[in-house]
PDB file of C-alpha atoms and ligand atoms in Angstrom:
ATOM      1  CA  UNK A   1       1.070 -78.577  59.589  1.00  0.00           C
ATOM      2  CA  UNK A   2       1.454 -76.091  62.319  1.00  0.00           C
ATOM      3  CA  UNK A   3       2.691 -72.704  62.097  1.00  0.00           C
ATOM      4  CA  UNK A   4       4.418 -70.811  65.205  1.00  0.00           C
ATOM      5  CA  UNK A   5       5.590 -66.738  65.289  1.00  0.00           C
ATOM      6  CA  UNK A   6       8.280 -65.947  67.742  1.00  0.00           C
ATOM      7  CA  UNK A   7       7.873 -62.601  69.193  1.00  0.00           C
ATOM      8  CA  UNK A   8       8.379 -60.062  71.177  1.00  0.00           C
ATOM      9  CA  UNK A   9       9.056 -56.386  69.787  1.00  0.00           C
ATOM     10  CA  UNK A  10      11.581 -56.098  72.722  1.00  0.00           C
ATOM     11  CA  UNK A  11      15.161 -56.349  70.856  1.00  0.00           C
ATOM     12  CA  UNK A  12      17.639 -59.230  71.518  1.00  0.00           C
ATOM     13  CA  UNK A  13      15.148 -61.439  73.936  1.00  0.00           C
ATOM     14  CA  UNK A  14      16.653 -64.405  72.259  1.00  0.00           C
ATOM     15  CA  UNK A  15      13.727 -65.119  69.267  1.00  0.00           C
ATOM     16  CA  UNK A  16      16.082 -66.075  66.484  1.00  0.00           C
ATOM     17  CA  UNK A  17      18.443 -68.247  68.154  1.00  0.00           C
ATOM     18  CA  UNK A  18      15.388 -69.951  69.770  1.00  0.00           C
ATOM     19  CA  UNK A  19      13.480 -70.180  66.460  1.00  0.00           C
ATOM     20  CA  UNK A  20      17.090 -71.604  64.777  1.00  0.00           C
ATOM     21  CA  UNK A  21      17.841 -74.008  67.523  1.00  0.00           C
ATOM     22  CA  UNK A  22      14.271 -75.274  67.861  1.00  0.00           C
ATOM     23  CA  UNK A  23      13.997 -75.906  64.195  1.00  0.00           C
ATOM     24  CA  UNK A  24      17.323 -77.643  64.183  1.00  0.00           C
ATOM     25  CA  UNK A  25      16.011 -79.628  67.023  1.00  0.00           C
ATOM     26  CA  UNK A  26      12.908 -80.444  65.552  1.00  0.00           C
ATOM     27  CA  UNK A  27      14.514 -81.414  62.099  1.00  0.00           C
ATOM     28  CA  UNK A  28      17.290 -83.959  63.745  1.00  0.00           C
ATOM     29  CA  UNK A  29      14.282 -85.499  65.579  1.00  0.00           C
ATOM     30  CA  UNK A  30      12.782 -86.660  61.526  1.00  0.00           C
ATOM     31  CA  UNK A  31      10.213 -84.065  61.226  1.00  0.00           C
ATOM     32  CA  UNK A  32      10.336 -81.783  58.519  1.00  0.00           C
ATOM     33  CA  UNK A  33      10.136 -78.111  59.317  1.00  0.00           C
ATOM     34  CA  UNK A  34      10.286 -74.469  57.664  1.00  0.00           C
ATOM     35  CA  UNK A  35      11.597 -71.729  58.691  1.00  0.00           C
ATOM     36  CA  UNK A  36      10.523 -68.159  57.244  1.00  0.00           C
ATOM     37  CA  UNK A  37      12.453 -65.148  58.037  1.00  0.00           C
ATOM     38  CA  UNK A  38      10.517 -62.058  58.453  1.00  0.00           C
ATOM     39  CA  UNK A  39      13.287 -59.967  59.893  1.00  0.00           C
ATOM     40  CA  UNK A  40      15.182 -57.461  57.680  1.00  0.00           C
ATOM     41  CA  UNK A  41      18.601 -58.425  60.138  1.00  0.00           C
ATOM     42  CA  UNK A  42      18.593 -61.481  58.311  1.00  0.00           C
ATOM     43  CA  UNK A  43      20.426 -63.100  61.064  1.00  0.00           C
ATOM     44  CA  UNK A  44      18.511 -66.463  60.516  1.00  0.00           C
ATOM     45  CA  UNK A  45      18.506 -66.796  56.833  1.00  0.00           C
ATOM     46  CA  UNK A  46      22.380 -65.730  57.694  1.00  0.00           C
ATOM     47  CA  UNK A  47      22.954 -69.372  60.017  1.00  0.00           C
ATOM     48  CA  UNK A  48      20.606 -71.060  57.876  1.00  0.00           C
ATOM     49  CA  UNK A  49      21.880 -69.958  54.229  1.00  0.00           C
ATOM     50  CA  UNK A  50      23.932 -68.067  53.548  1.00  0.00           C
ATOM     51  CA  UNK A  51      22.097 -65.628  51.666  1.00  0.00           C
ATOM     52  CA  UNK A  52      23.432 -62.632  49.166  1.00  0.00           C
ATOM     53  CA  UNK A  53      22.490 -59.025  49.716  1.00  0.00           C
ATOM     54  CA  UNK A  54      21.484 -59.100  46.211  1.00  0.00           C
ATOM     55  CA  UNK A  55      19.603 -62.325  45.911  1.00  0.00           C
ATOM     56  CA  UNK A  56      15.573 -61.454  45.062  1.00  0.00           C
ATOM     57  CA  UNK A  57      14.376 -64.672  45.492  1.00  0.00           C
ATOM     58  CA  UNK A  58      12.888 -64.338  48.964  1.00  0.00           C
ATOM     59  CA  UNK A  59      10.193 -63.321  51.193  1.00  0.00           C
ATOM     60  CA  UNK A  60      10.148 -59.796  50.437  1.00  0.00           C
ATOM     61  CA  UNK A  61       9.242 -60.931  46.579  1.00  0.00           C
ATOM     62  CA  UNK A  62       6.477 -63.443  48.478  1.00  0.00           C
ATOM     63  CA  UNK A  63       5.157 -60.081  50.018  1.00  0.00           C
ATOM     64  CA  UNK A  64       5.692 -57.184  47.732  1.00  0.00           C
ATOM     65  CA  UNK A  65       5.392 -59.550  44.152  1.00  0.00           C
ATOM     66  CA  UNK A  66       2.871 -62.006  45.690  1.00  0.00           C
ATOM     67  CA  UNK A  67       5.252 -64.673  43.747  1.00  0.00           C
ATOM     68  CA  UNK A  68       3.476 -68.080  46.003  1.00  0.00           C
ATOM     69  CA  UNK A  69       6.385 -68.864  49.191  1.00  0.00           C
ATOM     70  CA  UNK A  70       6.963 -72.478  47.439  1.00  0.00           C
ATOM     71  CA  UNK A  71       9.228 -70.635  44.624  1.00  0.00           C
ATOM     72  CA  UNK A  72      11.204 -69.578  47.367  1.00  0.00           C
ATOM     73  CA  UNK A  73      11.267 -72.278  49.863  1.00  0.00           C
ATOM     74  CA  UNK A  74      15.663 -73.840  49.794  1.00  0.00           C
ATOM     75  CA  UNK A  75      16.849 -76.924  51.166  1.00  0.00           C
ATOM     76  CA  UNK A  76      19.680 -76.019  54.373  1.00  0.00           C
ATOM     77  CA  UNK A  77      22.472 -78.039  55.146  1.00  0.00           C
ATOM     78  CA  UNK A  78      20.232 -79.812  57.791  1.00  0.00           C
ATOM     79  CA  UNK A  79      18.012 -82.601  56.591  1.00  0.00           C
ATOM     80  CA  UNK A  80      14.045 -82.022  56.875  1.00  0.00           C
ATOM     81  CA  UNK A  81      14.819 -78.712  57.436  1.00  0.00           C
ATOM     82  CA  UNK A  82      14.013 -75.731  54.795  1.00  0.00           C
ATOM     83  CA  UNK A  83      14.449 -72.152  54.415  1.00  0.00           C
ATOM     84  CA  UNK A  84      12.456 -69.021  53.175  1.00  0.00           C
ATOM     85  CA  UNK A  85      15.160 -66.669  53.495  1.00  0.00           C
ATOM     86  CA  UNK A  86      15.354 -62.884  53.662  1.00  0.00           C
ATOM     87  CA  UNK A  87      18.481 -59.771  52.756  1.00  0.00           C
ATOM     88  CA  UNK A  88      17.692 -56.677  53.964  1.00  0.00           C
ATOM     89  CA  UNK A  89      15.684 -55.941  51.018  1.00  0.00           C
ATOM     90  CA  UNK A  90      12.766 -56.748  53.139  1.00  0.00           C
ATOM     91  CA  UNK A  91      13.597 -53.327  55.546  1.00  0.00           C
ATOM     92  CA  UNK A  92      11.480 -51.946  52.760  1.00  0.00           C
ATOM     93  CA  UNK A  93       8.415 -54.245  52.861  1.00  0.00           C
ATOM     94  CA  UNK A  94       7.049 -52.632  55.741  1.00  0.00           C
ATOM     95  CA  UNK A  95       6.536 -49.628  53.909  1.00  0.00           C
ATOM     96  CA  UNK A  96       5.212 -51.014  50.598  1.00  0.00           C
ATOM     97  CA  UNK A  97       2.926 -53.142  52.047  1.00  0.00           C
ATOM     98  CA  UNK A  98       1.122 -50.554  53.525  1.00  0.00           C
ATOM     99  CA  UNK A  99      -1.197 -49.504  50.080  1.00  0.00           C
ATOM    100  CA  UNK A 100      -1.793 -53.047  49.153  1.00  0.00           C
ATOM    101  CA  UNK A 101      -5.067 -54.555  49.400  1.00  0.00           C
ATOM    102  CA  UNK A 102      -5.482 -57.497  51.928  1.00  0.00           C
ATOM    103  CA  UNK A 103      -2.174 -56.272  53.504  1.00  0.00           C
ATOM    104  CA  UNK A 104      -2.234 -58.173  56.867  1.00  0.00           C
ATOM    105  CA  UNK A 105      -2.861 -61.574  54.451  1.00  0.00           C
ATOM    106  CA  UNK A 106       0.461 -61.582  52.546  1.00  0.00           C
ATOM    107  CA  UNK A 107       2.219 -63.813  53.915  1.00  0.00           C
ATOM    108  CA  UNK A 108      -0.900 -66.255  54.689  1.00  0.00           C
ATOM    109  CA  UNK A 109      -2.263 -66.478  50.899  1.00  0.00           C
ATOM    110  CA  UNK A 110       1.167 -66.963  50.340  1.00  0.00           C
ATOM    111  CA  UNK A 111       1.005 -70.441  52.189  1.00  0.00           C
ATOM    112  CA  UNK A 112      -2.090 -71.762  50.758  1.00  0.00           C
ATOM    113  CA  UNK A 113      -0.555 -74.029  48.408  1.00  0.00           C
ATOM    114  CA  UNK A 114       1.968 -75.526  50.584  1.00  0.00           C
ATOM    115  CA  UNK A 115      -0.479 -78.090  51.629  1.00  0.00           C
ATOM    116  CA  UNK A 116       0.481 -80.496  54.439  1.00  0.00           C
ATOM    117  CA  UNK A 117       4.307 -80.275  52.911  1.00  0.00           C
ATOM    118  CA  UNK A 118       5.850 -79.484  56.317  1.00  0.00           C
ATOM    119  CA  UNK A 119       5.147 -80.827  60.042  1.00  0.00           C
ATOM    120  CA  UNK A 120       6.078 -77.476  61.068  1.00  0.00           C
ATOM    121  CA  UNK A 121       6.603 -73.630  60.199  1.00  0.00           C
ATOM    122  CA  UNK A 122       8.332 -71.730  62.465  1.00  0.00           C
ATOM    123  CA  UNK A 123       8.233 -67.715  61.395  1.00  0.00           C
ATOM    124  CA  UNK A 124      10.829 -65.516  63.099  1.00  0.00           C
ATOM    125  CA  UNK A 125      10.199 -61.923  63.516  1.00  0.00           C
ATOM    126  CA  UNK A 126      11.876 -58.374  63.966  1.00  0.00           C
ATOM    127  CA  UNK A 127      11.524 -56.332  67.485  1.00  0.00           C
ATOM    128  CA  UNK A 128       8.510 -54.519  66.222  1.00  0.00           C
ATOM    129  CA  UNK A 129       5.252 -55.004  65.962  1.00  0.00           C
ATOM    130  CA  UNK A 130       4.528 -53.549  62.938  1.00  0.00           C
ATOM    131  CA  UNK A 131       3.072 -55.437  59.510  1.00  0.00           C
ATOM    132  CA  UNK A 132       5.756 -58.152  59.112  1.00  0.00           C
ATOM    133  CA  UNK A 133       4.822 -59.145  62.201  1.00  0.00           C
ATOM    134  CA  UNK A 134       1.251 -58.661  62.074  1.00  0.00           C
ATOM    135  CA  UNK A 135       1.447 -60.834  58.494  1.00  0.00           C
ATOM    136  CA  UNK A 136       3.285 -63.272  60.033  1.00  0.00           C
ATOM    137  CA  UNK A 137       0.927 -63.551  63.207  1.00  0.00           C
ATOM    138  CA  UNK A 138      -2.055 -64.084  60.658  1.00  0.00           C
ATOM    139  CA  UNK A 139      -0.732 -66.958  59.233  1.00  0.00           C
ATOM    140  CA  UNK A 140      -0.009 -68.544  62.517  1.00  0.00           C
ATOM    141  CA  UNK A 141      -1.405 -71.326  64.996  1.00  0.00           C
ATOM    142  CA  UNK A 142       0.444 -70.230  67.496  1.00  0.00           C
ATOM    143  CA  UNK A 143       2.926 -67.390  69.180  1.00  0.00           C
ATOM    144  CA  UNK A 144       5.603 -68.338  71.032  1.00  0.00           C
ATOM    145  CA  UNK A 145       7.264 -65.334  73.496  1.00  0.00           C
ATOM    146  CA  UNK A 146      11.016 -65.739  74.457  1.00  0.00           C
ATOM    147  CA  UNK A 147      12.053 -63.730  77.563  1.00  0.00           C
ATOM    148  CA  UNK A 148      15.064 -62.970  77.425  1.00  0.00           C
ATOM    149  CA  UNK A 149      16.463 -63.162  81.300  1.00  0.00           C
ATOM    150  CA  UNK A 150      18.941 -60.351  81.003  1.00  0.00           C
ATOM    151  CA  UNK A 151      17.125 -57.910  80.218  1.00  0.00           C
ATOM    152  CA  UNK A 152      13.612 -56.519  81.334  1.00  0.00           C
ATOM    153  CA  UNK A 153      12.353 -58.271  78.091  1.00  0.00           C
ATOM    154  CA  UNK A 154       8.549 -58.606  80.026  1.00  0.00           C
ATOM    155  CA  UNK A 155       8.649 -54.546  79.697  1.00  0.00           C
ATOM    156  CA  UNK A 156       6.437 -54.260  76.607  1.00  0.00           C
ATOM    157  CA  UNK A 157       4.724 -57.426  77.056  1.00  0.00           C
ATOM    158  CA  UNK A 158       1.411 -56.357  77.699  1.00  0.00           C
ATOM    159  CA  UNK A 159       1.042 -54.179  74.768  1.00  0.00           C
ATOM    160  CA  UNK A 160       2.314 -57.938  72.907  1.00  0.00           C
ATOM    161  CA  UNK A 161      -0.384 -59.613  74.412  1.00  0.00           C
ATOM    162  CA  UNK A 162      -3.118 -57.021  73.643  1.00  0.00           C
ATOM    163  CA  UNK A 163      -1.452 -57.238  69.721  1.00  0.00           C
ATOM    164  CA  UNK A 164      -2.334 -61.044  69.822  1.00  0.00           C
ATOM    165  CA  UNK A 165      -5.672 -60.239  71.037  1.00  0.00           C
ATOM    166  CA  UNK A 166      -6.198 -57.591  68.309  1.00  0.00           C
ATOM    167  CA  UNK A 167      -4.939 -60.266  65.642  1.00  0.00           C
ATOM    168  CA  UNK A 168      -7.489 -62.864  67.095  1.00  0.00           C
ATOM    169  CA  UNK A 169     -10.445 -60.537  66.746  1.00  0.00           C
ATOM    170  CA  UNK A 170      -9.729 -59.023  63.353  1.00  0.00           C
ATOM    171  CA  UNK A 171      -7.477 -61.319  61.302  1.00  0.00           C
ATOM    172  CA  UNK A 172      -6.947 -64.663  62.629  1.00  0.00           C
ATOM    173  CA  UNK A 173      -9.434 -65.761  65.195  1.00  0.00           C
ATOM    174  CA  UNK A 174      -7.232 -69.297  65.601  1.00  0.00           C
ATOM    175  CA  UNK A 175      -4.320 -67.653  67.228  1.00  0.00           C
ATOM    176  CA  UNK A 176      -3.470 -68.485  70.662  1.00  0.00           C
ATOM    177  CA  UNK A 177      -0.264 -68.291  72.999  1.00  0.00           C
ATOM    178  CA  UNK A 178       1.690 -71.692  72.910  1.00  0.00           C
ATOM    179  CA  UNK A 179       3.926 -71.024  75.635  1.00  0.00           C
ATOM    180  CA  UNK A 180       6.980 -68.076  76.911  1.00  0.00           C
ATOM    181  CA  UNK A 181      10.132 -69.503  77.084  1.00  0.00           C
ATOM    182  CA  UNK A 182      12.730 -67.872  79.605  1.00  0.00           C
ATOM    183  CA  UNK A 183      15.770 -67.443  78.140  1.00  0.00           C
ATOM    184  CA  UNK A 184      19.340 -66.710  79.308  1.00  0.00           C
ATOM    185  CA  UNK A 185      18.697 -67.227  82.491  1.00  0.00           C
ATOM    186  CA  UNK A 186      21.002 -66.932  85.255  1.00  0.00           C
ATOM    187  CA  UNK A 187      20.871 -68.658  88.971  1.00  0.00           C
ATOM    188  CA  UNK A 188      23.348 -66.109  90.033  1.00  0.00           C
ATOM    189  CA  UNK A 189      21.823 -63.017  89.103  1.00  0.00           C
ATOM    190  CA  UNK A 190      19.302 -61.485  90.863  1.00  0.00           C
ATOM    191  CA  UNK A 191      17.327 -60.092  87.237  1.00  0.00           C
ATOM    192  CA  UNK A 192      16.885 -63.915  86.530  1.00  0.00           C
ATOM    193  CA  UNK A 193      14.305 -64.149  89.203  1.00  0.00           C
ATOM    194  CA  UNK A 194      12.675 -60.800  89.494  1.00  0.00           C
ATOM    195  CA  UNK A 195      12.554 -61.602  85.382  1.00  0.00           C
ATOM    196  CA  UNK A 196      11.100 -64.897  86.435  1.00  0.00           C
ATOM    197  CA  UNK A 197       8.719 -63.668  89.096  1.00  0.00           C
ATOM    198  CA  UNK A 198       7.293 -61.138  86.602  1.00  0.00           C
ATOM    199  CA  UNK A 199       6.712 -63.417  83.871  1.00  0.00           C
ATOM    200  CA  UNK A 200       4.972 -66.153  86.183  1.00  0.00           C
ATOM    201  CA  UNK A 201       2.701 -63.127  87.185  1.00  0.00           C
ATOM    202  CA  UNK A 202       1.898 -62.145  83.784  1.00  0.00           C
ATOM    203  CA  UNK A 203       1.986 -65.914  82.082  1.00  0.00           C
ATOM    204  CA  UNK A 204       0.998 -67.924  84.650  1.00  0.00           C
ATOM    205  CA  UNK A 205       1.343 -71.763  82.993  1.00  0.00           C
ATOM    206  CA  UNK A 206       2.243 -70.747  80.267  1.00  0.00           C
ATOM    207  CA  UNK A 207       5.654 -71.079  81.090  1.00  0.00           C
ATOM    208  CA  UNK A 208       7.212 -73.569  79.535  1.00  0.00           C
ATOM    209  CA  UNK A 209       8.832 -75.570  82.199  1.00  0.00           C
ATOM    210  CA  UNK A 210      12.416 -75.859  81.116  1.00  0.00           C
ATOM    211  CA  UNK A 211      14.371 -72.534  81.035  1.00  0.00           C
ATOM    212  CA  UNK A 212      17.196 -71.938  78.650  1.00  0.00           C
ATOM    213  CA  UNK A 213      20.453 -70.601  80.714  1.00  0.00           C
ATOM    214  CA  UNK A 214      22.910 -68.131  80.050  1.00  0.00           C
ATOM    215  CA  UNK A 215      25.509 -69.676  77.693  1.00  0.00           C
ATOM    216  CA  UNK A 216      28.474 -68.443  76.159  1.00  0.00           C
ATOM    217  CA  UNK A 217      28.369 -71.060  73.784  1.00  0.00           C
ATOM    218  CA  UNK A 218      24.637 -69.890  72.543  1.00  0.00           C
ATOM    219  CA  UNK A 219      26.399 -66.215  72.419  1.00  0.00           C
ATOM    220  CA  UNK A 220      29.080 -67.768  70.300  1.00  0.00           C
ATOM    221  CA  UNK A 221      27.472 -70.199  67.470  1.00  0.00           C
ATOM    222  CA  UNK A 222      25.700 -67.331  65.366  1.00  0.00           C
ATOM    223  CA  UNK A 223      28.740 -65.405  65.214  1.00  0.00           C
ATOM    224  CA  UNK A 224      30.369 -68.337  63.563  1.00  0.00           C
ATOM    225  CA  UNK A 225      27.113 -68.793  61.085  1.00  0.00           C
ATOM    226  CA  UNK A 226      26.015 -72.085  63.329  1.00  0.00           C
ATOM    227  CA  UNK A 227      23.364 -73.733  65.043  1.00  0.00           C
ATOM    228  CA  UNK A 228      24.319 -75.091  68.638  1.00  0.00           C
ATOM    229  CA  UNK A 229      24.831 -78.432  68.194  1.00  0.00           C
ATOM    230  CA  UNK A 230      26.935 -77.749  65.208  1.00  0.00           C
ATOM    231  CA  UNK A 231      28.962 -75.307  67.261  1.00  0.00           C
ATOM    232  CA  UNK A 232      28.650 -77.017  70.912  1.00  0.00           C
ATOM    233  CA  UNK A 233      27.148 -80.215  70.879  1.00  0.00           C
ATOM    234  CA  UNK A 234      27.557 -80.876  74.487  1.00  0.00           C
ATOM    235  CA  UNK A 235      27.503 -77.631  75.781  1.00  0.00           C
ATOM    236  CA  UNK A 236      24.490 -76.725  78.446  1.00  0.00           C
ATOM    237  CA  UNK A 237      22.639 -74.304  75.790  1.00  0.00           C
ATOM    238  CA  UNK A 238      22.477 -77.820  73.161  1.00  0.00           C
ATOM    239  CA  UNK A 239      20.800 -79.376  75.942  1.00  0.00           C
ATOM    240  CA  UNK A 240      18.697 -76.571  76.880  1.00  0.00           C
ATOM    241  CA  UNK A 241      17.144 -76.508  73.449  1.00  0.00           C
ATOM    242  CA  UNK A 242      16.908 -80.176  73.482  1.00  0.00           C
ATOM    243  CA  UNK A 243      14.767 -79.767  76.562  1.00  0.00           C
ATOM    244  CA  UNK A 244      12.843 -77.025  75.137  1.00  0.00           C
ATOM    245  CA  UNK A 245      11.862 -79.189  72.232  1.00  0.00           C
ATOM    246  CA  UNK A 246      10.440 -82.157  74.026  1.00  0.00           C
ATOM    247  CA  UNK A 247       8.438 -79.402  76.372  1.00  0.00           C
ATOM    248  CA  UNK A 248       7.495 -77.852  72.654  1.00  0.00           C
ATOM    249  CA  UNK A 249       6.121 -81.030  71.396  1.00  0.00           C
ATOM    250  CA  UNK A 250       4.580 -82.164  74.268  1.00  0.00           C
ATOM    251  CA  UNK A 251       2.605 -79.493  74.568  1.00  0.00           C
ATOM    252  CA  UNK A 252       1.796 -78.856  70.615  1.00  0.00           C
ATOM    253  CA  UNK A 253       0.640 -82.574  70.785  1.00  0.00           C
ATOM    254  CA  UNK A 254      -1.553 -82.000  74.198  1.00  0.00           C
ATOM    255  CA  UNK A 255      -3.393 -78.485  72.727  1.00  0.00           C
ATOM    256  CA  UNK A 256      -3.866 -79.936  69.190  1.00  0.00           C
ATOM    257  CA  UNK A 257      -5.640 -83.462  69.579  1.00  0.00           C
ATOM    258  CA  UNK A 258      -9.035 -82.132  70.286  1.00  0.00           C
ATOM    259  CA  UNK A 259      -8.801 -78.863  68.677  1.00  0.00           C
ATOM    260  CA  UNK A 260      -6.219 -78.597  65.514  1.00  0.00           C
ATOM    261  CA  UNK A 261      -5.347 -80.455  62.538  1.00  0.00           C
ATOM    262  CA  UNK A 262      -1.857 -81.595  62.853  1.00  0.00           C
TER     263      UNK A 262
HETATM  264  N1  ATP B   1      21.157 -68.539  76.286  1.00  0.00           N
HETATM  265  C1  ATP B   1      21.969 -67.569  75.846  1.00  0.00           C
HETATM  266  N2  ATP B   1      23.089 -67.238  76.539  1.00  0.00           N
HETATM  267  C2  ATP B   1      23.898 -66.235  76.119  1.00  0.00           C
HETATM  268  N3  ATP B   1      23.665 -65.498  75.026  1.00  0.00           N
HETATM  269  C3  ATP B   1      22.563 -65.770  74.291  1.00  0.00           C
HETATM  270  C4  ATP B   1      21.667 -66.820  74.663  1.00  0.00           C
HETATM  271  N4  ATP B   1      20.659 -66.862  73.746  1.00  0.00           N
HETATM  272  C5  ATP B   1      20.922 -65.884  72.856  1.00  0.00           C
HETATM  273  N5  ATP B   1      22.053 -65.222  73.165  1.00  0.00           N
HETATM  274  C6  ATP B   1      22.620 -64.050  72.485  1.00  0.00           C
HETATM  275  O1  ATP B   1      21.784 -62.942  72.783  1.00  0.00           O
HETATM  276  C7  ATP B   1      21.733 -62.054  71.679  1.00  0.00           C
HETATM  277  C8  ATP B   1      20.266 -61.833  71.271  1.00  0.00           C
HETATM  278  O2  ATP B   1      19.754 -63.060  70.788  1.00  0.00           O
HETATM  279  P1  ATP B   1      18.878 -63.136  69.456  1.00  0.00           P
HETATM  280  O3  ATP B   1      19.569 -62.508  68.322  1.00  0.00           O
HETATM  281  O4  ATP B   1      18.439 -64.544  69.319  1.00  0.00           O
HETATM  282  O5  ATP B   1      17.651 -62.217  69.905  1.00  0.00           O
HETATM  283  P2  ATP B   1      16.462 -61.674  69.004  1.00  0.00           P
HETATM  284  O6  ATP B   1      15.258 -61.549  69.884  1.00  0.00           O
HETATM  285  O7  ATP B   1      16.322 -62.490  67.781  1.00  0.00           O
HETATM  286  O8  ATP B   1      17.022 -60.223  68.616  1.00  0.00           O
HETATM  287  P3  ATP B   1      16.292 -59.193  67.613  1.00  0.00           P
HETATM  288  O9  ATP B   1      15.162 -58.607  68.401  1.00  0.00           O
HETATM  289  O10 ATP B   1      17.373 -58.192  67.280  1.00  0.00           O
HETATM  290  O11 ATP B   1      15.838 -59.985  66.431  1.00  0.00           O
HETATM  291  C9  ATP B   1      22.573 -62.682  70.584  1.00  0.00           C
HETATM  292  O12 ATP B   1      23.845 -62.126  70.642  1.00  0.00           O
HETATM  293  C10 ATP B   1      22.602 -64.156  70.982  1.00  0.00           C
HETATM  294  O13 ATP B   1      23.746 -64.805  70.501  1.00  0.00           O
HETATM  295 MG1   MG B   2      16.238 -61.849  65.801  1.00  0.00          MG
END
């Protein structure tokens, strides 16, 4: 089992729908995956569930009632692929957290009995780096950075990376970048390659080698509560993500048969 945080605390560089669409990806292709949703927008437990305003069975309780993540682990309409869904109840788990003991850890002791039970767990965050992220970071193998092409989404980046590198010394020596995905990209647009340029400076290979283009059909499928190959099956943006997760597993299989369990 291998567990992956998307983020960046830039807003709207494209970490949900890449953490949905990947997991969708990785599901249809027979492995069985998790997603937890540590982001108080909700907007993946929203294309994943649905999930009430009112319903308390869900990561905030993991965090704030230490109830273990299993009791709150649902099946989605996809098969293999499983939800730990958040409300924005969690908006408030930030702040409670703060007093407990072993506060970074929540989320992580919160995972020890799930075993091997999943291939993979794919944690998406909220545009911050505060605790929720820093809890999900500790639990993680890996950290996956979207770049969002549109917007100067590398801005900030640095103080991300040195983040990760606080995580690895303190909390969770294990952690290490799996890869930055470029995201809405756009041929025609001159941001697309100054966005590019940057992140090749900063990244180097850790590009991932397939970029995911602008796509109005992307824009479209969580407004209608879907993944894209529910809502465009054929469109450019399914086969991005396609793509994306042969790049993904290549390289997951590549950096873990020496080093980690899998
Ligand atoms: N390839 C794409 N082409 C066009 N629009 C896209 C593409 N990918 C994502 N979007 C849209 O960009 C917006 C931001 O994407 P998304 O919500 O995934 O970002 P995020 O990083 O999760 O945001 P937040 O930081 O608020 O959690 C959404 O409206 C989404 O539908
Ligand atoms: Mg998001």
């Amino acid at each position: 089992m291998l567990t992956i945080t998307f983020a960046n605390q830039k807003g709207g560089t494209t970490k949900t729908t890449t953490c949905v669409n990947l997991a969708t990806a990785l599901a249809m292709r027979g492995l069985k995956v998790l997603v937890i949703d540590m982001d108080s927008q909700a907007t993946t437990s929203m294309i994943l569930g649905p999930v009430s305003d009112e319903d308390t069975n869900t990561v905030y309780s993991v965090l704030i009632n230490e109830i273990p993540l299993k009791n709150v682990i649902r099946k989605t309409r996809f098969e293999n692929l499983f939800i730990a869904p958040s409300n924005i109840l969690l908006a408030s788990a930030e702040i409670e957290l703060v007093p407990k003991v072993g506060r970074e850890f929540m989320l992580k002791l919160s995972m020890s009995d799930l075993d091997n039970q999943f291939d993979f767990v794919l944690i998406d965050t909220a545009p911050s780096l505060g605790l929720l992220t820093i809890n999900s970071l500790t639990a993680s193998d890996y950290i996956i950075i979207p770049i969002s092409c549109d917007i100067l989404s590398f801005v900030g980046v640095k103080q991300l990376i040195n983040t990760v590198n606080i995580v690895r010394k303190k909390l969770n020596p294990s952690l290490e970048i799996l890869g930055v995905l470029l995201t809405r990209y756009d041929l025609r647009v001159r941001l697309s390659k100054e966005v590019e340029r940057k992140t090749k400076e900063i990244f180097g290979d850790l590009l991932f080698p397939h970029y995911i283009s602008e796509n109005v059909k992307l824009r479209e499928a969580p407004l209608q509560g879907k993944v894209i190959y529910e809502y465009a099956p054929n469109s450019r943006g399914a086969r991005n993500y396609l793509e994306f997760a042969n790049d993904f597993l290549k390289r997951v299989k590549k950096l873990t048969k020496n080093t980690k369990s899998n």
